[in-house]
Each structure stands twice: as structure tokens, then as C-alpha cells.
Short mmCIF file of C-alpha atoms in Angstrom, two decimals:
data_model
loop_
_atom_site.label_atom_id
_atom_site.label_comp_id
_atom_site.label_asym_id
_atom_site.label_seq_id
_atom_site.Cartn_x
_atom_site.Cartn_y
_atom_site.Cartn_z
CA UNK A 1 -63.81 -29.64 -77.96
CA UNK A 2 -65.10 -32.71 -76.19
CA UNK A 3 -68.14 -32.86 -73.91
CA UNK A 4 -68.41 -35.54 -71.26
CA UNK A 5 -71.13 -36.11 -68.70
CA UNK A 6 -69.76 -36.56 -65.24
CA UNK A 7 -70.84 -39.30 -62.84
CA UNK A 8 -73.67 -37.33 -61.24
CA UNK A 9 -75.21 -36.96 -64.69
CA UNK A 10 -76.00 -33.32 -64.03
CA UNK A 11 -72.83 -31.47 -64.72
CA UNK A 12 -70.83 -31.80 -67.90
CA UNK A 13 -67.14 -31.63 -68.47
CA UNK A 14 -65.85 -29.63 -71.41
CA UNK A 15 -62.34 -30.16 -72.65
CA UNK A 16 -60.91 -26.85 -73.79
CA UNK A 17 -57.16 -27.48 -74.00
CA UNK A 18 -56.73 -23.78 -74.60
CA UNK A 19 -53.09 -22.70 -74.62
CA UNK A 20 -52.88 -19.32 -72.92
CA UNK A 21 -49.67 -18.52 -74.78
CA UNK A 22 -50.86 -20.16 -78.02
CA UNK A 23 -51.89 -16.98 -79.78
CA UNK A 24 -48.52 -15.34 -79.09
CA UNK A 25 -46.61 -18.38 -80.36
CA UNK A 26 -48.71 -18.40 -83.53
CA UNK A 27 -48.09 -14.70 -84.15
CA UNK A 28 -44.36 -15.09 -83.40
CA UNK A 29 -44.13 -17.79 -86.06
CA UNK A 30 -46.01 -15.54 -88.46
CA UNK A 31 -43.56 -12.69 -87.79
CA UNK A 32 -40.62 -15.00 -88.42
CA UNK A 33 -42.18 -16.19 -91.67
CA UNK A 34 -42.62 -12.58 -92.85
CA UNK A 35 -38.98 -11.79 -91.95
CA UNK A 36 -37.64 -14.91 -93.65
CA UNK A 37 -39.61 -14.15 -96.78
CA UNK A 38 -37.91 -10.76 -96.99
CA UNK A 39 -34.49 -12.17 -96.06
CA UNK A 40 -34.33 -10.02 -92.91
CA UNK A 41 -32.38 -11.13 -89.84
CA UNK A 42 -34.00 -10.07 -86.55
CA UNK A 43 -32.54 -9.92 -83.05
CA UNK A 44 -34.49 -9.44 -79.80
CA UNK A 45 -32.47 -7.62 -77.11
CA UNK A 46 -33.44 -8.31 -73.52
CA UNK A 47 -32.12 -7.00 -70.23
CA UNK A 48 -33.19 -5.13 -67.15
CA UNK A 49 -33.68 -1.36 -66.98
CA UNK A 50 -30.32 0.38 -67.08
CA UNK A 51 -28.33 -2.66 -68.20
CA UNK A 52 -27.34 -0.85 -71.40
CA UNK A 53 -29.67 -2.26 -74.07
CA UNK A 54 -30.10 1.07 -75.84
CA UNK A 55 -26.37 1.87 -75.72
CA UNK A 56 -25.56 -1.56 -77.16
CA UNK A 57 -28.10 -0.95 -79.94
CA UNK A 58 -26.62 2.51 -80.65
CA UNK A 59 -23.19 0.91 -81.01
CA UNK A 60 -24.48 -1.94 -83.17
CA UNK A 61 -26.37 0.41 -85.46
CA UNK A 62 -23.36 2.73 -85.84
CA UNK A 63 -21.19 -0.19 -86.99
CA UNK A 64 -23.72 -2.23 -88.93
CA UNK A 65 -25.92 0.20 -90.82
CA UNK A 66 -23.48 0.61 -93.71
CA UNK A 67 -23.44 -3.15 -94.36
CA UNK A 68 -26.99 -3.99 -93.36
CA UNK A 69 -29.96 -1.74 -93.96
CA UNK A 70 -31.10 -1.60 -90.35
CA UNK A 71 -34.27 -0.77 -88.44
CA UNK A 72 -34.85 -0.70 -84.70
CA UNK A 73 -38.14 -1.48 -83.01
CA UNK A 74 -37.82 0.23 -79.63
CA UNK A 75 -40.15 -1.11 -76.98
CA UNK A 76 -40.80 0.93 -73.89
CA UNK A 77 -43.52 1.27 -71.30
CA UNK A 78 -44.48 4.85 -71.98
CA UNK A 79 -41.58 7.00 -73.14
CA UNK A 80 -39.76 7.65 -76.43
CA UNK A 81 -36.37 8.27 -74.73
CA UNK A 82 -34.74 5.18 -76.24
CA UNK A 83 -36.09 5.73 -79.74
CA UNK A 84 -34.85 9.33 -79.62
CA UNK A 85 -31.37 8.15 -78.60
CA UNK A 86 -31.12 5.72 -81.51
CA UNK A 87 -32.48 8.09 -84.17
CA UNK A 88 -29.94 9.74 -86.46
CA UNK A 89 -27.54 6.84 -86.05
CA UNK A 90 -28.29 5.50 -89.49
CA UNK A 91 -31.25 3.27 -88.78
CA UNK A 92 -34.97 3.66 -89.15
CA UNK A 93 -36.49 3.65 -85.64
CA UNK A 94 -40.03 2.92 -84.65
CA UNK A 95 -41.39 3.13 -81.17
CA UNK A 96 -43.76 0.68 -79.54
CA UNK A 97 -45.24 1.58 -76.18
CA UNK A 98 -46.72 -1.20 -74.11
CA UNK A 99 -48.68 1.28 -71.98
CA UNK A 100 -47.24 -0.16 -68.81
CA UNK A 101 -47.07 -3.77 -70.01
CA UNK A 102 -44.03 -5.66 -68.78
CA UNK A 103 -42.99 -7.21 -72.12
CA UNK A 104 -43.28 -6.86 -75.87
CA UNK A 105 -45.35 -9.56 -77.49
CA UNK A 106 -45.57 -10.97 -80.99
CA UNK A 107 -48.71 -8.97 -81.73
CA UNK A 108 -47.06 -5.62 -80.92
CA UNK A 109 -43.92 -6.50 -82.89
CA UNK A 110 -46.08 -7.72 -85.79
CA UNK A 111 -47.83 -4.36 -85.86
CA UNK A 112 -44.42 -2.70 -85.79
CA UNK A 113 -43.32 -4.76 -88.79
CA UNK A 114 -46.40 -3.58 -90.68
CA UNK A 115 -45.22 0.02 -90.39
CA UNK A 116 -41.75 -0.73 -91.80
CA UNK A 117 -40.82 -0.95 -95.45
CA UNK A 118 -39.45 -4.49 -95.15
CA UNK A 119 -38.20 -4.63 -98.73
CA UNK A 120 -35.62 -1.99 -97.88
CA UNK A 121 -34.23 -3.78 -94.81
CA UNK A 122 -31.65 -6.47 -93.99
CA UNK A 123 -31.59 -6.30 -90.20
CA UNK A 124 -34.10 -5.51 -87.45
CA UNK A 125 -33.07 -5.01 -83.83
CA UNK A 126 -35.91 -5.24 -81.32
CA UNK A 127 -35.35 -3.57 -77.97
CA UNK A 128 -37.59 -5.36 -75.49
CA UNK A 129 -38.99 -3.81 -72.31
CA UNK A 130 -36.51 -3.67 -69.42
CA UNK A 131 -37.38 -6.83 -67.57
CA UNK A 132 -35.62 -10.17 -67.12
CA UNK A 133 -38.69 -12.21 -66.29
CA UNK A 134 -41.78 -11.73 -68.44
CA UNK A 135 -40.24 -11.30 -71.93
CA UNK A 136 -38.86 -14.83 -71.72
CA UNK A 137 -42.40 -16.22 -72.00
CA UNK A 138 -43.27 -14.13 -75.05
CA UNK A 139 -41.17 -14.85 -78.12
CA UNK A 140 -41.67 -12.07 -80.65
CA UNK A 141 -40.52 -13.97 -83.72
CA UNK A 142 -36.83 -13.10 -84.04
CA UNK A 143 -33.90 -15.29 -85.11
CA UNK A 144 -31.75 -14.55 -82.08
CA UNK A 145 -32.04 -13.28 -78.56
CA UNK A 146 -29.34 -11.32 -76.75
CA UNK A 147 -29.51 -10.93 -72.98
CA UNK A 148 -27.67 -7.91 -71.58
CA UNK A 149 -26.64 -7.86 -67.92
CA UNK A 150 -24.35 -5.26 -66.40
CA UNK A 151 -21.81 -5.36 -63.61
CA UNK A 152 -23.47 -2.52 -61.71
CA UNK A 153 -26.55 -4.67 -61.18
CA UNK A 154 -24.50 -6.86 -58.86
CA UNK A 155 -23.06 -10.35 -59.11
CA UNK A 156 -26.25 -12.40 -59.18
CA UNK A 157 -28.15 -11.20 -62.26
CA UNK A 158 -27.54 -14.40 -64.21
CA UNK A 159 -28.20 -16.97 -61.50
CA UNK A 160 -31.27 -15.12 -60.29
CA UNK A 161 -32.87 -15.13 -63.74
CA UNK A 162 -31.79 -18.47 -65.22
CA UNK A 163 -34.84 -18.99 -67.43
CA UNK A 164 -34.29 -15.86 -69.53
CA UNK A 165 -31.24 -17.63 -71.00
CA UNK A 166 -33.15 -20.62 -72.34
CA UNK A 167 -33.69 -19.03 -75.75
CA UNK A 168 -30.67 -16.72 -75.72
CA UNK A 169 -27.82 -17.10 -78.18
CA UNK A 170 -25.49 -14.46 -76.72
CA UNK A 171 -25.03 -12.98 -73.23
CA UNK A 172 -23.54 -9.51 -73.07
CA UNK A 173 -21.85 -8.52 -69.81
CA UNK A 174 -21.92 -4.75 -70.09
CA UNK A 175 -20.15 -2.03 -68.09
CA UNK A 176 -17.05 -4.19 -67.81
CA UNK A 177 -15.10 -1.11 -66.79
CA UNK A 178 -17.19 -0.90 -63.61
CA UNK A 179 -16.35 -4.42 -62.42
CA UNK A 180 -13.43 -3.24 -60.31
CA UNK A 181 -15.47 -0.53 -58.61
CA UNK A 182 -18.15 -3.14 -57.93
CA UNK A 183 -15.46 -5.51 -56.59
CA UNK A 184 -16.62 -8.21 -58.97
CA UNK A 185 -14.79 -11.02 -60.69
CA UNK A 186 -15.80 -10.62 -64.37
CA UNK A 187 -15.19 -14.24 -65.23
CA UNK A 188 -17.83 -15.35 -62.72
CA UNK A 189 -20.55 -14.03 -65.08
CA UNK A 190 -19.25 -16.26 -67.86
CA UNK A 191 -19.07 -19.27 -65.53
CA UNK A 192 -22.65 -18.66 -64.35
CA UNK A 193 -23.99 -18.32 -67.91
CA UNK A 194 -22.24 -21.49 -69.05
CA UNK A 195 -23.52 -23.38 -66.03
CA UNK A 196 -27.11 -22.56 -67.05
CA UNK A 197 -26.67 -22.85 -70.80
CA UNK A 198 -23.54 -24.70 -71.85
CA UNK A 199 -22.25 -23.39 -75.15
CA UNK A 200 -23.86 -19.95 -74.87
CA UNK A 201 -21.67 -17.16 -76.30
CA UNK A 202 -20.46 -14.59 -73.75
CA UNK A 203 -19.15 -11.11 -74.61
CA UNK A 204 -17.84 -8.39 -72.29
CA UNK A 205 -18.59 -4.85 -73.39
CA UNK A 206 -18.36 -1.24 -72.43
CA UNK A 207 -21.17 0.23 -74.52
CA UNK A 208 -20.08 3.79 -73.75
CA UNK A 209 -16.72 3.39 -75.47
CA UNK A 210 -17.69 0.62 -77.86
CA UNK A 211 -15.24 -1.85 -76.34
CA UNK A 212 -16.32 -5.41 -77.05
CA UNK A 213 -18.85 -4.42 -79.73
CA UNK A 214 -16.79 -5.89 -82.64
CA UNK A 215 -16.64 -9.21 -80.72
CA UNK A 216 -20.39 -9.05 -80.18
CA UNK A 217 -20.94 -8.51 -83.91
CA UNK A 218 -18.67 -11.44 -84.67
CA UNK A 219 -20.60 -13.69 -82.28
CA UNK A 220 -23.94 -12.62 -83.75
CA UNK A 221 -22.68 -13.97 -87.06
CA UNK A 222 -25.17 -11.98 -89.15
CA UNK A 223 -24.97 -12.56 -92.85
CA UNK A 224 -26.94 -11.17 -95.77
CA UNK A 225 -29.44 -13.70 -97.08
CA UNK B 1 -45.45 -10.61 -63.34
CA UNK B 2 -48.15 -11.02 -65.95
CA UNK B 3 -50.38 -13.15 -63.69
CA UNK B 4 -53.12 -10.49 -63.83
CA UNK B 5 -53.45 -10.62 -67.62
CA UNK B 6 -53.24 -14.43 -67.70
CA UNK B 7 -55.85 -14.63 -64.90
CA UNK B 8 -58.15 -12.26 -66.76
CA UNK B 9 -57.73 -14.25 -69.95
CA UNK B 10 -58.71 -17.46 -68.11
CA UNK B 11 -61.79 -15.73 -66.63
CA UNK B 12 -62.87 -14.47 -70.06
CA UNK B 13 -62.41 -17.85 -71.77
CA UNK B 14 -64.22 -19.79 -69.02
CA UNK B 15 -67.18 -17.41 -68.80
CA UNK B 16 -67.51 -17.24 -72.61
CA UNK B 17 -67.55 -21.01 -72.86
CA UNK B 18 -70.01 -21.33 -69.97
CA UNK B 19 -72.35 -18.87 -71.66
CA UNK B 20 -72.07 -20.73 -74.97
CA UNK B 21 -73.01 -23.95 -73.17
CA UNK B 22 -75.92 -22.23 -71.41
CA UNK B 23 -74.39 -23.10 -68.04
CA UNK B 24 -76.00 -21.98 -64.82
CA UNK B 25 -72.93 -22.75 -62.76
CA UNK B 26 -69.24 -23.41 -63.33
CA UNK B 27 -68.24 -26.22 -60.96
CA UNK B 28 -64.54 -26.43 -61.63
CA UNK B 29 -61.72 -25.17 -63.83
CA UNK B 30 -58.54 -27.16 -64.42
CA UNK B 31 -55.40 -25.24 -65.27
CA UNK B 32 -51.93 -26.53 -66.13
CA UNK B 33 -48.93 -24.28 -65.69
CA UNK B 34 -45.56 -24.97 -67.30
CA UNK B 35 -42.48 -24.81 -65.11
CA UNK B 36 -40.83 -22.30 -67.46
CA UNK B 37 -43.69 -19.77 -67.51
CA UNK B 38 -42.78 -17.98 -64.26
CA UNK B 39 -46.45 -17.84 -63.39
CA UNK B 40 -47.02 -17.81 -59.64
CA UNK B 41 -49.92 -20.17 -58.96
CA UNK B 42 -51.14 -18.25 -55.94
CA UNK B 43 -51.23 -14.97 -57.88
CA UNK B 44 -52.97 -16.55 -60.89
CA UNK B 45 -55.57 -18.03 -58.54
CA UNK B 46 -56.10 -14.65 -56.90
CA UNK B 47 -56.81 -12.99 -60.25
CA UNK B 48 -59.14 -15.77 -61.38
CA UNK B 49 -61.12 -15.61 -58.14
CA UNK B 50 -61.30 -11.83 -58.41
CA UNK B 51 -62.63 -12.13 -61.97
CA UNK B 52 -65.13 -14.83 -61.03
CA UNK B 53 -66.68 -12.72 -58.25
CA UNK B 54 -70.46 -12.20 -58.73
CA UNK B 55 -70.55 -14.54 -61.75
CA UNK B 56 -71.80 -18.11 -62.22
CA UNK B 57 -68.21 -19.22 -61.62
CA UNK B 58 -67.97 -17.61 -58.19
CA UNK B 59 -67.81 -20.92 -56.31
CA UNK B 60 -65.84 -22.84 -58.95
CA UNK B 61 -63.09 -25.08 -57.70
CA UNK B 62 -59.81 -24.13 -59.31
CA UNK B 63 -57.50 -27.08 -59.86
CA UNK B 64 -53.84 -26.49 -60.72
CA UNK B 65 -51.41 -28.95 -62.24
CA UNK B 66 -47.74 -28.41 -63.06
CA UNK B 67 -46.08 -29.25 -66.38
CA UNK B 68 -42.46 -30.31 -65.93
CA UNK B 69 -39.96 -28.65 -68.26
CA UNK B 70 -38.82 -31.05 -70.96
CA UNK B 71 -36.13 -30.97 -73.63
CA UNK B 72 -35.21 -32.87 -76.77
CA UNK B 73 -31.56 -33.23 -77.69
CA UNK B 74 -30.94 -32.53 -81.36
CA UNK B 75 -27.66 -34.44 -81.19
CA UNK B 76 -28.41 -37.76 -79.47
CA UNK B 77 -32.21 -37.71 -79.56
CA UNK B 78 -32.68 -37.79 -75.77
CA UNK B 79 -36.10 -36.66 -74.59
CA UNK B 80 -36.86 -35.95 -70.96
CA UNK B 81 -36.91 -33.45 -68.13
CA UNK B 82 -34.32 -30.71 -67.86
CA UNK B 83 -31.80 -30.93 -65.05
CA UNK B 84 -32.53 -28.65 -62.14
CA UNK B 85 -30.04 -29.03 -59.34
CA UNK B 86 -28.91 -27.14 -56.32
CA UNK B 87 -25.81 -25.09 -56.91
CA UNK B 88 -23.67 -25.23 -53.76
CA UNK B 89 -22.05 -21.90 -54.68
CA UNK B 90 -25.32 -20.00 -54.48
CA UNK B 91 -27.62 -22.41 -52.62
CA UNK B 92 -30.07 -21.98 -55.46
CA UNK B 93 -31.87 -24.40 -57.73
CA UNK B 94 -30.37 -23.81 -61.17
CA UNK B 95 -31.65 -25.35 -64.40
CA UNK B 96 -29.21 -26.54 -67.05
CA UNK B 97 -30.30 -26.13 -70.66
CA UNK B 98 -28.23 -28.96 -72.09
CA UNK B 99 -28.66 -32.67 -72.69
CA UNK B 100 -28.24 -34.66 -69.47
CA UNK B 101 -27.17 -37.67 -71.54
CA UNK B 102 -24.56 -36.39 -74.02
CA UNK B 103 -23.99 -32.85 -72.70
CA UNK B 104 -24.85 -31.16 -76.01
CA UNK B 105 -26.27 -27.65 -75.81
CA UNK B 106 -28.21 -28.26 -79.02
CA UNK B 107 -31.46 -28.83 -77.17
CA UNK B 108 -35.01 -27.75 -77.90
CA UNK B 109 -37.50 -27.08 -75.15
CA UNK B 110 -40.51 -29.26 -75.80
CA UNK B 111 -42.49 -28.80 -72.58
CA UNK B 112 -42.98 -26.28 -69.83
CA UNK B 113 -43.21 -22.99 -71.74
CA UNK B 114 -47.00 -22.98 -71.94
CA UNK B 115 -50.06 -22.80 -69.73
CA UNK B 116 -53.42 -24.37 -70.53
CA UNK B 117 -57.05 -24.26 -69.50
CA UNK B 118 -57.52 -28.03 -69.79
CA UNK B 119 -61.18 -28.46 -68.92
CA UNK B 120 -64.10 -26.95 -67.14
CA UNK B 121 -67.03 -28.61 -65.43
CA UNK B 122 -70.39 -26.88 -65.67
CA UNK B 123 -74.02 -27.44 -64.73
CA UNK B 124 -76.69 -26.66 -67.27
CA UNK B 125 -80.33 -25.85 -66.56
#
């Protein structure tokens, strides 16, 4: 910290340079370090409410838990609905409630990690709070980020939330079966995503039937450390 | 959407520092907001002013500066601002997270994700 007297000689200027997101970034790095040390791959799953995050996770867990010892950290504002849906699918599930907060942060996820037996895990899926804005500013310390958008949310979900894609590795366009009913051109989602982040991987899914989930798994390219 | 918590965090930090410095008045607070933070300046200011009410920072001038979003290309080494251009299809300003020089998508964001309390000006007894 640097103190400087201003011209009037009465008031002083104090340089703080305090990063308001600094603490979260530090904790996110710490989380990643802990995961790397244990050889665990972690994926943060983002998307708005009702886009199909939980259904995608259910499908991923069902297919992956025999190869990767999997845990799910389910973030929600107040309920345990999502955690209950994922339980009994072959993964350990822990619930984090943000008590109304609009995003998970590295501190909450770090506390979640403390409650898991990390030595017995290969993969952790983090279900973030349903929101396409705030979570983008709060990395939680995962290796990858998936953004889920669905056709029933309308045609503009990607272009209206471009910044959520900055750290995303894969975009999932869910409810592909509903595109016709919504009178949408599916390929437009891919074009929009590539316009914002060239090279981003795009997968079309129907999380109810599991269609597209094998392609998603392939694009996630998870391997045992 | 998290302007309230960011505003409250600024209020807490400024008042703590002012107390440490035995200030009788906080004259000004300078804040920098990154382009990629989604923080609405007007809302942040509202929450700071609300928090400063009835404190020694009540009349503090709040100065805002913007931090442009910057990237570094891992392929060609380019460093600079990200491209934000109007998309004629949607009439919206869309950012492109790729290198404006070589087109590679192997870019790292080096600026614009953070927000800072840069400095405060106080008067002591």
C-alpha cells in the first residue's frame, strides 16, 4: 500500500489496488491444485434454469460412473431437487445451497471438496446455479466448463449471453427434438457459438432420451490421470 | 446481478481502511471495472452510496474507470483488445474470443475479468 499526500496537503491518497474478484481467483486456483494432486478431472456445468443441466448430468453419470469414480457437486439456491434426481445413479452427490446467491463460487466448491473422499474419485461434475450471467465471473477451479442452452429458451440464448462462452470448452444445445416445434434452425446455434468463440465444440442433445450424450462424452475427452 | 455484494464489499474495504488510517472523511474512491465482469456501473454506484450513508464516506466522490478486455494469443503471441463488432444479423455488439491477427482460438484472457478498488482519498484529523 502506498500513501501519497495530495496537493492541498490535507488529504492523503491511499493506493489499495484491491481486486474484488481476487479472493475467488485465489481459491479457484487452490481448488484446481487439490484436484490435480489427486488426479481428478472436474467439469463445471453452466446454463439457465430449465436448460437441462441436471438431466445432462444424470446421463453423464449413468454412462461414466463405471469407468470413472464420479461425484457430483449440485449447486442450487435453496432446494435439493437436483441432488435427489442424481442420487442412486452411481455417483456420490453433495448439495451446496447458495441461500439465494446467483452463482457458485470457489469458496463454496472448496468447502464441497472438503466433504468428499477425493482419494476415491476420478471425476467431479459441478452443477452451477441456473444463471447465464454471474457464474461466468466466478471460476470455481475446474478443468472444463460446459454451457447448456436449450431450444425451448428461444433462438437468442447464445448471442444474448456471449461472455459466458469465454471460458467454455463445449456448448450443449439440448432439447434438439423440440427445435421443430419451436420453429428453429438448429444449425444457427452452432453458427452463433462459433462466431463468439471460434473452435468451441458444439453438441446437440436430447437429455431425456440420451441422444447426443456419447458425442458429448467424446468431446469432453476425459482420461484417467 | 451481483452488484449488491460487490458494492457491499467495496463499502467494507473502504471504511475499514479509512478507520485504520484514522480518517475523519473519505473524499473519493476510485474503482475500475473490467469489461467482462457484467457489473453495471450505475447499480454498483447505487449500492456503494447506500452503504456509505451516515458514515464518514457519505459525501465521497465515486470515480469509475473501465478496463478494456484484452487477450493474448498462445499461437502467434498477439496481445491486445478483443474484437467486439456489430453483428448485422442481430444488430448486437458481439465479442469474438479469438486472435484478431491469426484467427487462432487458443487465446487467454489477460484483462477485463476483474474489478479493483484502485485508491481512496481521505482526510485525517
